[in-house]
CSV table of C-alpha atoms in Angstrom, one decimal:
chain,number,residue,atom,x,y,z
X,1,MET,CA,2.8,46.3,-163.7
X,2,ALA,CA,1.1,43.2,-165.1
X,3,THR,CA,-2.5,42.6,-164.2
X,4,GLY,CA,-4.3,39.2,-163.9
X,5,THR,CA,-7.5,37.2,-163.6
X,6,THR,CA,-8.3,33.9,-162.1
X,7,GLY,CA,-10.9,31.2,-163.1
X,8,GLN,CA,-11.9,27.6,-162.4
X,9,VAL,CA,-12.8,25.2,-165.3
X,10,GLY,CA,-13.7,21.8,-164.1
X,11,ASP,CA,-10.6,20.4,-162.2
X,12,VAL,CA,-8.3,23.0,-163.7
X,13,THR,CA,-7.5,26.3,-162.0
X,14,GLU,CA,-6.5,29.0,-164.5
X,15,TYR,CA,-4.8,32.3,-164.2
X,16,THR,CA,-4.2,34.9,-166.8
X,17,ILE,CA,-1.6,37.7,-166.5
X,18,ILE,CA,-1.8,40.6,-168.9
X,19,LEU,CA,1.8,41.6,-169.5
X,20,PRO,CA,2.4,45.3,-170.0
X,21,TRP,CA,5.0,45.4,-172.7
X,22,GLY,CA,2.9,45.6,-175.9
X,23,THR,CA,5.3,45.5,-178.8
X,24,ARG,CA,8.6,45.9,-176.8
X,25,ILE,CA,9.1,42.3,-176.1
X,26,LEU,CA,12.0,39.9,-175.9
X,27,HIS,CA,12.3,37.7,-179.0
X,28,ALA,CA,14.9,35.4,-180.5
X,29,ASN,CA,15.7,37.7,-183.5
X,30,GLN,CA,17.0,40.5,-181.3
X,31,ARG,CA,20.7,41.3,-181.1
X,32,LEU,CA,20.8,43.2,-177.8
X,33,HIS,CA,23.9,44.0,-175.8
X,34,TRP,CA,24.1,41.5,-172.9
X,35,ALA,CA,23.4,44.2,-170.3
X,36,GLU,CA,20.2,45.4,-172.1
X,37,HIS,CA,19.0,41.8,-172.6
X,38,ASN,CA,19.6,41.1,-168.9
X,39,ARG,CA,17.8,44.3,-167.9
X,40,ARG,CA,14.7,43.3,-169.9
X,41,VAL,CA,14.8,39.7,-168.6
X,42,GLN,CA,14.9,40.9,-165.0
X,43,ALA,CA,12.0,43.4,-165.7
X,44,VAL,CA,9.9,40.5,-167.0
X,45,ARG,CA,10.7,38.2,-164.1
X,46,LYS,CA,9.9,40.9,-161.6
X,47,SER,CA,6.6,41.8,-163.2
X,48,VAL,CA,5.4,38.2,-163.4
X,49,TYR,CA,6.6,37.6,-159.8
X,50,VAL,CA,4.7,40.6,-158.5
X,51,SER,CA,1.6,39.6,-160.4
X,52,ALA,CA,1.7,36.1,-158.9
X,53,LEU,CA,2.3,37.6,-155.4
X,54,LEU,CA,-0.6,40.1,-155.7
X,55,GLY,CA,-2.8,37.4,-157.2
X,56,LYS,CA,-2.0,35.1,-154.2
X,57,TYR,CA,-1.2,32.2,-156.6
X,58,PRO,CA,-0.6,28.8,-154.9
X,59,LYS,CA,3.0,27.7,-154.3
X,60,GLY,CA,4.6,24.3,-154.8
X,61,VAL,CA,2.1,22.9,-157.3
X,62,PRO,CA,3.1,19.6,-158.9
X,63,HIS,CA,2.7,20.8,-162.5
X,64,ALA,CA,1.6,23.9,-164.5
X,65,THR,CA,0.9,24.5,-168.2
X,66,ILE,CA,2.0,28.0,-169.2
X,67,THR,CA,1.1,29.5,-172.5
X,68,LEU,CA,2.3,32.8,-173.8
X,69,THR,CA,0.0,34.4,-176.3
X,70,TRP,CA,1.1,37.5,-178.3
X,71,HIS,CA,-1.5,39.5,-180.2
X,72,PRO,CA,0.7,41.7,-182.5
X,73,PRO,CA,-0.4,45.2,-183.4
X,74,ARG,CA,-0.3,44.3,-187.1
X,75,ALA,CA,-0.3,41.1,-189.1
X,76,TYR,CA,3.4,40.2,-188.8
X,77,ARG,CA,4.9,37.1,-190.4
X,78,THR,CA,6.5,35.6,-187.3
X,79,ASP,CA,7.2,32.2,-185.7
X,80,ALA,CA,5.8,31.5,-182.3
X,81,GLU,CA,9.2,30.1,-181.3
X,82,ASN,CA,10.6,33.6,-181.5
X,83,LEU,CA,8.8,34.3,-178.3
X,84,ALA,CA,10.8,31.7,-176.4
X,85,PRO,CA,13.2,34.2,-174.6
X,86,LEU,CA,10.1,36.1,-173.2
X,87,LEU,CA,8.4,32.9,-172.2
X,88,LYS,CA,11.6,31.6,-170.5
X,89,ALA,CA,11.8,34.9,-168.4
X,90,CYS,CA,8.1,34.6,-167.5
X,91,VAL,CA,8.5,30.9,-166.4
X,92,ASP,CA,11.6,31.8,-164.4
X,93,GLY,CA,9.6,34.5,-162.6
X,94,LEU,CA,6.9,31.9,-161.6
X,95,ALA,CA,9.1,29.0,-160.7
X,96,LEU,CA,11.0,28.7,-157.5
X,97,GLY,CA,14.0,31.1,-157.5
X,98,THR,CA,17.4,30.6,-156.2
X,99,GLY,CA,19.4,32.7,-153.8
X,100,LYS,CA,20.6,34.8,-156.8
X,101,THR,CA,17.4,34.9,-158.9
X,102,LEU,CA,13.9,36.1,-158.2
X,103,GLY,CA,11.2,33.4,-158.5
X,104,TYR,CA,7.7,33.1,-157.0
X,105,GLY,CA,7.7,29.3,-156.2
X,106,LEU,CA,4.6,28.3,-158.2
X,107,THR,CA,6.5,25.1,-159.1
X,108,ALA,CA,9.7,23.7,-157.7
X,109,ASP,CA,11.6,24.2,-160.9
X,110,ASP,CA,11.1,25.2,-164.5
X,111,THR,CA,12.0,21.8,-166.0
X,112,PRO,CA,9.5,19.8,-168.1
X,113,ARG,CA,8.7,17.7,-165.0
X,114,TYR,CA,7.0,20.7,-163.4
X,115,VAL,CA,6.1,23.0,-166.3
X,116,THR,CA,4.8,22.5,-169.9
X,117,THR,CA,5.2,25.6,-172.0
X,118,ARG,CA,4.1,26.9,-175.4
X,119,CYS,CA,4.0,30.1,-177.4
X,120,VAL,CA,1.0,31.2,-179.6
X,121,ILE,CA,0.7,34.0,-182.1
X,122,GLY,CA,-2.9,35.4,-181.8
X,123,ASP,CA,-4.9,37.6,-184.1
X,124,PRO,CA,-3.7,41.2,-184.4
X,125,ILE,CA,-5.0,43.7,-181.8
X,126,PRO,CA,-4.3,47.5,-182.1
X,127,GLN,CA,-1.3,48.3,-179.9
X,128,GLY,CA,-0.7,44.6,-179.3
X,129,LYS,CA,-1.3,42.5,-176.3
X,130,LEU,CA,0.7,39.8,-174.4
X,131,LEU,CA,-1.2,37.3,-172.2
X,132,LEU,CA,0.4,34.6,-170.0
X,133,HIS,CA,-2.1,31.8,-169.3
X,134,ILE,CA,-1.3,29.5,-166.4
X,135,ALA,CA,-3.3,26.3,-165.9
X,136,LEU,CA,-2.9,24.1,-162.8
X,137,ASP,CA,-4.4,20.6,-162.8
X,138,GLY,CA,-6.9,19.4,-160.1
X,139,ASP,CA,-4.2,18.1,-157.9
X,140,ALA,CA,-2.7,21.6,-157.4
């Protein structure tokens, strides 16, 4: 289960979800069977959804900036863009779902009109750490 914190900085409300996967993450260089990939995506979506639900995040906000930060367990040579599949699953868990997919409803959709995303590689931390930062502007 993911855990989270909330904060207010000026007109921006911020949330941080600590994701539980450590080094077992989705990344662009994986060559997984489609069923295993789907299982991992659904697990990410559900974990982020439950964190937002338990944190009582707002719904229907006009725009959110979502940053995925990975602190690897060792100094890897990696591109932040390799985290895109994981970030996509996280954003899907936060945005409004459809009848077939789970989604919290933080924003109406996961398109750039509603969500700005980025991936960051942080400093190494033993056992690794994944953080999902969510910033809502003052109009949220």
